[in-house]
Amino acid sequence: MEFLQPTDVPASQRWAADCRHPTPLVGRDSERIALRRIIEGSARLVTLTGPGGTGKTSLALSVVDEVRDCFGAGVWPVELAPLSEPGQVAAAVAAACRAGSESDTQPAIDLRDRLRDTELLLVLDNCEHVADGVAELLRTLLPQCPGLRVLATSRQPLRIYGERLYPVRPLQLATSLQVPLREITDIPAIALFIQRARAVVPDFALTEDNVADVAEICGLLDGLPLAIELAATRLRLFGTRALLARLRDGIDILRLGAAHVPPRQQTMRAAILWSYQLLTAPERRLLTSLGVFVDGFGVPAAMAVAQLDQACVENLLEALLDKGMLAVSVGVDGEPRFQPLHTIQAFCVEQLRDTSHEQQIRDRHAGHYLRLVADAQQELARGRHAACRARLISEQANLRAAYQHLRASGDADGALALATGLWRFMFGQGQLREGLRMLREALADRKNRTDDKQYADALHAAGTLALAVGDYVAAEDYQRRAVAAYRNLDELPGVAAALNHLGNLARVRGNFAEARTLCEKSLSLWRTIKDPNAAAVVLIDLALISLSRGDVAAADEAVGFALPLLEAHDGTSANSVRALAGLITFRRGLLDDAERICRSAAAKAAGMGIHPDTPFALEALALVLAGRRRPETDLIAARLIASASTIRAETHSYACAEILPFVDRALQNLRRRLGDVAFDNACLAGRSAPPAALLDDDLGLVDLPIPVVQVVGAPIDSEPKLAEALLETPLTAREREVVLLVAEGMTNRQIATRLKIAEWTAINHVRHAMRKLGVPSRVHIAQWALRQQL
């Protein structure tokens, strides 16, 4: 059989003459080894799949030289991108593999006869747009040509029996910048960026000043090699910070004018458009609609925006998944959650803006998330807290987008309903200022309509969040307006709740007489309504007021009434109040009763697992146990506080500002009494064990020596208050700036942008501030700043 010599190859297949990639392949060593083993194994047809720009062709070419000697007739690549019709495939392959004309009437049969007794690896590149023609040809060749192996690259499977799919993933991204620079430079996506950057800027180097920018650039580009190469070439004009800013605005900057590069790879838009044009009309319509989502979506959300039934949507999503336009993972509810790559998402947003249906699609998106929030409120009422919170956490980006659209489109009712429905969730997540901002904006938009329950509920929610962030003036204004609004509607539960919050506000301000009057009015209403759980909550607040005034007898009476009511109610809010009742009992000096109450609350909380309401109950028991000042209970207390801190970090839950000084002081005393080694080991055990195991006196977690500690000095209550000690902590000027920005709720990246420093530098400043302040988390930093009125 006569094969073409390189000089005889038509222009469309000229790349077959030299299968060496022009630049070293970065970050694909494991894939290259695995692919070679597959080709040398028993697989007859291997298809490299993945979205445009993942480097399928580069990976295929990197293996070709290594396996060439395994095939008697060699390796013959065929470039299919220039073809326009599936019917042209057989002739193009025949032209690449034998002497003859591309005008043969039966090229597939002729090719089959010529390859029947030949050992050959056929490499078919860019099959996606002529996949039907490739499949038809291979169904003819493979059964009759036992020595033939095929390596194909395609953005979608060829769907031939015996096909072995090998998905080519984007390059690995940096998951953390908290490692040495030399390790970050070895991360494949960043290594490729550096390699291609040096091709245009020879002295380019990764530094602490640009590492965060480079990592974010690679992240925005999803680790796609083509996109990274295109971005790196722009460093001739832009620095990394300017390049990042332009990438956030869209993908137009990703372009390259090079004669040897196919047009579809000269811009990222062209690469995506190539795939987009291969979609069916229904697939294109759905993909365009999906541009409305931020950070992923599930099947029900896609059904809502596309207005299609479940079977149709699932079929279309599967097709988009096969064609590399979507990625899929398992959602918090066990159902599939879809997410386009960032570059494809940006393209979809542009396509959506160009349609005449953008407003309707965004309306449907917002409507879906309004229903989701309403359903979540019902689930919370039924006690399904963990599942509900997990779902809302996964949808936060979409919820924000829905809220912004509702406001922008003038739907004040919808925006207020969404903000009001989310406030309890945002309170639990510690997103107090964001929740308050949303409510303030939505209330201002509805200022001309103040006569319905939704408006009254929003006032009450805003007042609660304002109190939590320390804005007492706004908190009082909102709650007094809420009382008036509820009274006009004859909504007694709302009046009672708002009065109780006004009472708590008065207590925080030190107006104990006014606080008692307001809480007693609230209690009277709850008794009229016959809601014993709410009445118990108010009784605990009255006990706190009494203790603040030094009236231990009145506090004892209030707790005595409240505890039986709380024991009869299993809600998580009641459990938190039960833990608070235990602390009040502890404050009254009844240690055994306090430990019994707090153990009960902690056991119920531990049964909820990783839940935002768990930490408070664990901390309450820890304070009681630490108050006993015994080595064995000190160990358990340290473990409980460490566990609570870990759960807060995992659930982003809000820590009660009033208890934090006592918890921080307890930690300082526990370390002093136990010693550094035992204390650190106890904290390590607390962070690694499930909460339920921590309540066992035997624990069995870590064999620790229990030190014999001679307790000397003043009792706990006479030690310096945390606030006074922290004011003397030596923060640098930059660290103080960072602390203030953390208190505003900024992320490390936002802090870096504000202060014009690298994200890595911002992370270090936060770490140093936490160490100097002696606090375990960013939440604690924010609450310390709040207490200091910074």
mmCIF file of C-alpha atoms in Angstrom, residues 286 289-290 292-293 296-308 313 317 336-337 361 364-365 368-369 371-372 395 398:
data_model
loop_
_atom_site.group_PDB
_atom_site.id
_atom_site.type_symbol
_atom_site.label_atom_id
_atom_site.label_comp_id
_atom_site.label_asym_id
_atom_site.label_seq_id
_atom_site.Cartn_x
_atom_site.Cartn_y
_atom_site.Cartn_z
ATOM 1 C CA LEU A 286 -31.560 26.959 26.656
ATOM 2 C CA SER A 289 -31.280 31.387 29.004
ATOM 3 C CA LEU A 290 -28.731 29.852 31.374
ATOM 4 C CA VAL A 292 -29.071 34.470 33.793
ATOM 5 C CA PHE A 293 -27.630 32.198 36.494
ATOM 6 C CA GLY A 296 -24.606 27.303 39.031
ATOM 7 C CA PHE A 297 -28.174 26.007 39.012
ATOM 8 C CA GLY A 298 -30.260 22.878 39.361
ATOM 9 C CA VAL A 299 -32.832 21.291 37.084
ATOM 10 C CA PRO A 300 -35.856 23.035 38.718
ATOM 11 C CA ALA A 301 -34.234 26.444 38.216
ATOM 12 C CA ALA A 302 -33.481 25.672 34.557
ATOM 13 C CA MET A 303 -37.099 24.538 34.093
ATOM 14 C CA ALA A 304 -38.332 27.825 35.550
ATOM 15 C CA VAL A 305 -36.305 30.110 33.288
ATOM 16 C CA ALA A 306 -36.773 28.012 30.136
ATOM 17 C CA GLN A 307 -40.452 27.206 30.800
ATOM 18 C CA LEU A 308 -39.943 23.589 29.738
ATOM 19 C CA VAL A 313 -34.766 20.197 30.246
ATOM 20 C CA LEU A 317 -28.783 19.696 29.766
ATOM 21 C CA PRO A 336 -27.129 17.424 39.849
ATOM 22 C CA ARG A 337 -25.941 21.013 39.849
ATOM 23 C CA ILE A 361 -35.961 35.418 31.451
ATOM 24 C CA ARG A 364 -38.608 34.101 35.633
ATOM 25 C CA HIS A 365 -35.241 33.737 37.384
ATOM 26 C CA HIS A 368 -38.062 31.131 40.945
ATOM 27 C CA TYR A 369 -35.855 32.427 43.764
ATOM 28 C CA ARG A 371 -40.544 30.887 45.536
ATOM 29 C CA LEU A 372 -37.391 29.208 46.839
ATOM 30 C CA GLU A 395 -27.871 29.772 45.957
ATOM 31 C CA ASN A 398 -28.404 33.734 42.450
#
